[in-house]
Short mmCIF file of C-alpha atoms in Angstrom, two decimals:
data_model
loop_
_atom_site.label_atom_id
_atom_site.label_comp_id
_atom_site.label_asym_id
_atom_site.label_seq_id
_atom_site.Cartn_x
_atom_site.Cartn_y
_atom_site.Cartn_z
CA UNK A 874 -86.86 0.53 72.01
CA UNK A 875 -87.80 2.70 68.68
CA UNK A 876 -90.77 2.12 67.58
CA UNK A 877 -90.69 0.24 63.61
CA UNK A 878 -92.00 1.91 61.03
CA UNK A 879 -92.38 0.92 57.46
CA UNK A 880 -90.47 3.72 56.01
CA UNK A 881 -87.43 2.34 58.04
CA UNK A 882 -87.87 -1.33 56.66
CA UNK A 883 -88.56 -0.16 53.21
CA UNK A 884 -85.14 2.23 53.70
CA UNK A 885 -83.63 -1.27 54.83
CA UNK A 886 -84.96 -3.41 51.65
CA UNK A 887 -83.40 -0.48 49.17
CA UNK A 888 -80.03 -0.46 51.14
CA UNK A 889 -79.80 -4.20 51.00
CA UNK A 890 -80.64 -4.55 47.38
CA UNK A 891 -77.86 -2.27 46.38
CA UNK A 892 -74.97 -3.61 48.88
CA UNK A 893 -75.88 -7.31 47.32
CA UNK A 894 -75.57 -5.82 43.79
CA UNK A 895 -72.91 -4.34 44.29
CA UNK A 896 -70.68 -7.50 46.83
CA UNK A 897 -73.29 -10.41 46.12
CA UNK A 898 -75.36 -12.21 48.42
CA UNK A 899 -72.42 -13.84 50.37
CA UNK A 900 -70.06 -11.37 50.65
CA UNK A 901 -72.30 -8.96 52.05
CA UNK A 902 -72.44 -8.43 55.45
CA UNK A 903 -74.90 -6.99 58.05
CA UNK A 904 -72.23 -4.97 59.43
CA UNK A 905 -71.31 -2.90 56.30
CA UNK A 906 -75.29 -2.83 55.78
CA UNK A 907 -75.92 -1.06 58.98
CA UNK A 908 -72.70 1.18 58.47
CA UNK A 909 -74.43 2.32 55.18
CA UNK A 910 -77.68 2.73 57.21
CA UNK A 911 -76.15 4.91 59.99
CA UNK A 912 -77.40 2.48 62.46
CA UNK A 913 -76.78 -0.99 64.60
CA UNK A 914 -76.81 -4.21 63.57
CA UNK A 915 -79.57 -4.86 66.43
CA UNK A 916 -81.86 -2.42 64.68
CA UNK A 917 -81.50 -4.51 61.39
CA UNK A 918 -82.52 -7.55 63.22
CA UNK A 919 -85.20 -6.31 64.94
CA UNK A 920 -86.61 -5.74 61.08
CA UNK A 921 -85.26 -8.79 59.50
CA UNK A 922 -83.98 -11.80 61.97
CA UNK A 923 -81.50 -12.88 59.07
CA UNK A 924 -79.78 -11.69 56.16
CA UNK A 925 -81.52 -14.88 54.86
CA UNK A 926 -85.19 -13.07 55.79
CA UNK A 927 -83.71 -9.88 54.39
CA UNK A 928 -82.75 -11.40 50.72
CA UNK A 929 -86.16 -13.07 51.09
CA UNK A 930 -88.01 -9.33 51.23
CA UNK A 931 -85.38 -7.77 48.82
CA UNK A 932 -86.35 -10.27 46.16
CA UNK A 933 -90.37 -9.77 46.72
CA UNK A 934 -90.01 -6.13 46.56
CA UNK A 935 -87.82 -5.83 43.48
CA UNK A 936 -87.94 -8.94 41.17
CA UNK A 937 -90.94 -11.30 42.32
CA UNK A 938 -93.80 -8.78 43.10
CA UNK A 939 -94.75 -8.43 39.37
CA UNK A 940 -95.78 -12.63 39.89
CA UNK A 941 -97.73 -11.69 42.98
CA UNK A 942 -99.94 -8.87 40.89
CA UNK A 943 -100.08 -11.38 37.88
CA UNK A 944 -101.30 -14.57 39.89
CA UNK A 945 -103.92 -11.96 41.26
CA UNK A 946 -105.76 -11.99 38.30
CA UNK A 947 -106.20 -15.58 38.41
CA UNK A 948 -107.74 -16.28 42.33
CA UNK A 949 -110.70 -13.43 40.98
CA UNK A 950 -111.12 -14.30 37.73
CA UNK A 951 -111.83 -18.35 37.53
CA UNK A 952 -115.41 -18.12 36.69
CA UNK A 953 -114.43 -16.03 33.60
CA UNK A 954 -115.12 -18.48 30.56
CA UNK A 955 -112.62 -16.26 28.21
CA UNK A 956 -109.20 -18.44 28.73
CA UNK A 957 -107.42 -17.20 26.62
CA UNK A 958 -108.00 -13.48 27.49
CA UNK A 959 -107.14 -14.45 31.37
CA UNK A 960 -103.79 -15.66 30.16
CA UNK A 961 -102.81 -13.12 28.18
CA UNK A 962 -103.61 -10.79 30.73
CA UNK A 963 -101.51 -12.60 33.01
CA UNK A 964 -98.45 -13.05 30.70
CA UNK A 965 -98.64 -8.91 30.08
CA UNK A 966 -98.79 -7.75 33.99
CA UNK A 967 -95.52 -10.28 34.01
CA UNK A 968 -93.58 -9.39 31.12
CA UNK A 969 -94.28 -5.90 31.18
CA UNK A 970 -92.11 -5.74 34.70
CA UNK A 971 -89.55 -8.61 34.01
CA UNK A 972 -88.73 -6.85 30.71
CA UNK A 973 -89.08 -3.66 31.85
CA UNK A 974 -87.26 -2.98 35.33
CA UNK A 975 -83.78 -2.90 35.31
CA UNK A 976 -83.89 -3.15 39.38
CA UNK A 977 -85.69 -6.73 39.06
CA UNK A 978 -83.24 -7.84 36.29
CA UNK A 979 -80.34 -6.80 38.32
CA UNK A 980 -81.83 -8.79 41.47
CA UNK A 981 -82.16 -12.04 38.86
CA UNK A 982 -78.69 -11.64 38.21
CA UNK A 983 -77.35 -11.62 41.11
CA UNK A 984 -79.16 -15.21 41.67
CA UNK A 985 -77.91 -16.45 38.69
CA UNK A 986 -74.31 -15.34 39.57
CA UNK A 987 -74.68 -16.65 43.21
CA UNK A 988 -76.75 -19.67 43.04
CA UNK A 989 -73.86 -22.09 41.84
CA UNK A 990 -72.06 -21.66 45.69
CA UNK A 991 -75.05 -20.51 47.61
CA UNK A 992 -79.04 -21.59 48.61
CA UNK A 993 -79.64 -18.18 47.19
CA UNK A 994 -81.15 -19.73 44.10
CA UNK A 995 -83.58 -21.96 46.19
CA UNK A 996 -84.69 -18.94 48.72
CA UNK A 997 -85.05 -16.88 45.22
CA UNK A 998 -87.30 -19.87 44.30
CA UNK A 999 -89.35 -20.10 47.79
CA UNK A 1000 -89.69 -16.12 47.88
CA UNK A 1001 -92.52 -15.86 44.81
CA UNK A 1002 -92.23 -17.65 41.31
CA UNK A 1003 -93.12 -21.22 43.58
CA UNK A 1004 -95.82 -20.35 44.79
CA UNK A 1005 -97.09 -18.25 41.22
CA UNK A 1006 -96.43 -21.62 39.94
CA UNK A 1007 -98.84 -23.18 42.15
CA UNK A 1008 -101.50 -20.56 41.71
CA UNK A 1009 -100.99 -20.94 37.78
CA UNK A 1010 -101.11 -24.55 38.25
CA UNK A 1011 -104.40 -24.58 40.40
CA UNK A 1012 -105.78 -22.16 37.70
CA UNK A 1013 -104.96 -24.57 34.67
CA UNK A 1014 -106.23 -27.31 36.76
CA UNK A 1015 -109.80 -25.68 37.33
CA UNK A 1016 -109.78 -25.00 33.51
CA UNK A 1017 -108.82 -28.62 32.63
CA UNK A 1018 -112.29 -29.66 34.90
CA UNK A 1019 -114.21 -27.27 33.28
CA UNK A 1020 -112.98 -28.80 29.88
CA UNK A 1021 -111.64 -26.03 28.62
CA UNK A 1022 -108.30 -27.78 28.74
CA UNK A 1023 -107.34 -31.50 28.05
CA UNK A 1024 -106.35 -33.23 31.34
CA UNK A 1025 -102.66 -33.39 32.13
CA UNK A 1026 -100.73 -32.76 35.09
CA UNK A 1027 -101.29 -29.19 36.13
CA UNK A 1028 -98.41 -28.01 37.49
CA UNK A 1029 -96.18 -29.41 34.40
CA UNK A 1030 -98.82 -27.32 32.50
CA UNK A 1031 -97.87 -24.17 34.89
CA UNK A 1032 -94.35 -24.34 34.10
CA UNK A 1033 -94.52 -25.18 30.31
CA UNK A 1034 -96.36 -22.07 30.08
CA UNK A 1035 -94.27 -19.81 31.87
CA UNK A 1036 -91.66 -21.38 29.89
CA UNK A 1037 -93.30 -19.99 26.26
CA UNK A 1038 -94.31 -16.62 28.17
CA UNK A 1039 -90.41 -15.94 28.40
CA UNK A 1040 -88.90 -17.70 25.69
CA UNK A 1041 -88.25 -14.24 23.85
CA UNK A 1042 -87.06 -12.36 26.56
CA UNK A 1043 -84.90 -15.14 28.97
CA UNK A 1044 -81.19 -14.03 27.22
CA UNK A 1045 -82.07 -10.73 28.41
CA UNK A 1046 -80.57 -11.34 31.98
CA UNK A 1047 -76.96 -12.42 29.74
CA UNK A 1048 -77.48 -8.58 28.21
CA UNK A 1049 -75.65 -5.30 29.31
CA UNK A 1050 -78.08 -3.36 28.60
CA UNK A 1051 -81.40 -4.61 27.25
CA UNK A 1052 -83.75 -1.95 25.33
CA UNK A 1053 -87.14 -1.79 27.37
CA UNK A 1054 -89.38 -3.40 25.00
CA UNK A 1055 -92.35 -1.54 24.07
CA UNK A 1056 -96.09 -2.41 24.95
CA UNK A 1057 -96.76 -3.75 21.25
CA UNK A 1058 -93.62 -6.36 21.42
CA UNK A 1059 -94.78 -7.39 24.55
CA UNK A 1060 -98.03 -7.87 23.74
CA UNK A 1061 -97.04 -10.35 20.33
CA UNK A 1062 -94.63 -11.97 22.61
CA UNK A 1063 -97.32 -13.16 24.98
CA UNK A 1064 -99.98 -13.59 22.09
CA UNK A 1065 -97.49 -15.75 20.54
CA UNK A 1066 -96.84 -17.59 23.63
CA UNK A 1067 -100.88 -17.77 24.47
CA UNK A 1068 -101.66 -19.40 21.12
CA UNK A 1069 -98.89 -21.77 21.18
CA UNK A 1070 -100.05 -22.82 24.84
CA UNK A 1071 -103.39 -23.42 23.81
CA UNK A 1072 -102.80 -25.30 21.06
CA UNK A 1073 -101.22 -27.78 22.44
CA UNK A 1074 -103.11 -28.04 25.97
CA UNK A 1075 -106.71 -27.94 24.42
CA UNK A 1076 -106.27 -31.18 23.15
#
């Protein structure tokens, strides 16, 4: 048996991304995958023991990692009393790669396009922004017992702010070709969305 290597799986993850842009998630198949390869189908599996497990890394690695580096922030910054500079450090690191890279706005297509006949919305879901949510909503909730937010449910908080983060930039995905938006925009966008969040949480 060969010996995995990372450069193989990552070689995998790029393949996969483009055959489901190209077919969509159910049409694509593990055979024309490992045809495109120049391999087996056994080899695939031995990476990935699913095309569900392979969507699930091909989402992570293109449209969901800028969540992981955002939430980041937040598990090593709680003890910071500036609130309102942790969140608009947050909403930057997550704009500045959901506005910015066409391969993670191609990947949130696809989901969009697929998820009406498919569980590719709800593996989409499971593979990062859930559990971002949850780390925003822990976040908010140590805030709201420090007092520096009013009391409320926490994860309702989570979303609502997400929600103002992208309210700018969600009709994007409906877009041929969307400008990339430059550092300045992105920064109102989120200062905008910051302000607007705090104004109505503090209370």
């Amino acid at each position: 048996m060969k010996v995995r290597t990372e450069a193989r799986r990552e070689a995998i993850i790029d393949a996969a991304a483009q055959l489901f842009q190209e077919t969509g998630y159910e049409r694509a198949s593990m055979n024309e995958l490992a045809r495109r390869l120049g391999g087996s189908k056994a080899t695939l599996y031995s990476y990935f023991p699913s095309k569900e497990a392979l969507l699930v890394a091909v989402v992570k690695a293109y449209a969901t990692g800028h969540l992981s580096d955002a939430v980041s922030d937040l598990t090593q910054t709680w003890a910071d009393a500036n609130l309102e500079t942790i969140l608009t450090r947050f909403g930057e690191r997550m704009l500045l790669v959901l506005t910015n890279d066409v391969s993670a706005l191609a990947v949130y297509r696809m989901v969009i396009a697929e998820s009406g006949h498919s569980e590719i919305g709800t593996l989409f879901y499971d593979a990062g922004p859930r559990e971002s949510v949850d780390i925003l909503a822990k976040f908010l909730g140590s805030a709201m017992a420090r007092g520096q937010l009013a009391q409320a449910d926490a994860h309702l908080r989570a979303l609502q702010f997400l929600a103002l983060v992208t309210a700018q930039t969600n009709t994007r995905v409906y877009q041929r070709n969307p400008a990339p938006l430059e550092i300045a925009e992105i920064r109102q966008m989120v200062s905008s969305a910051v302000d607007m969040f705090l104004r109505g949480a503090v209370r």
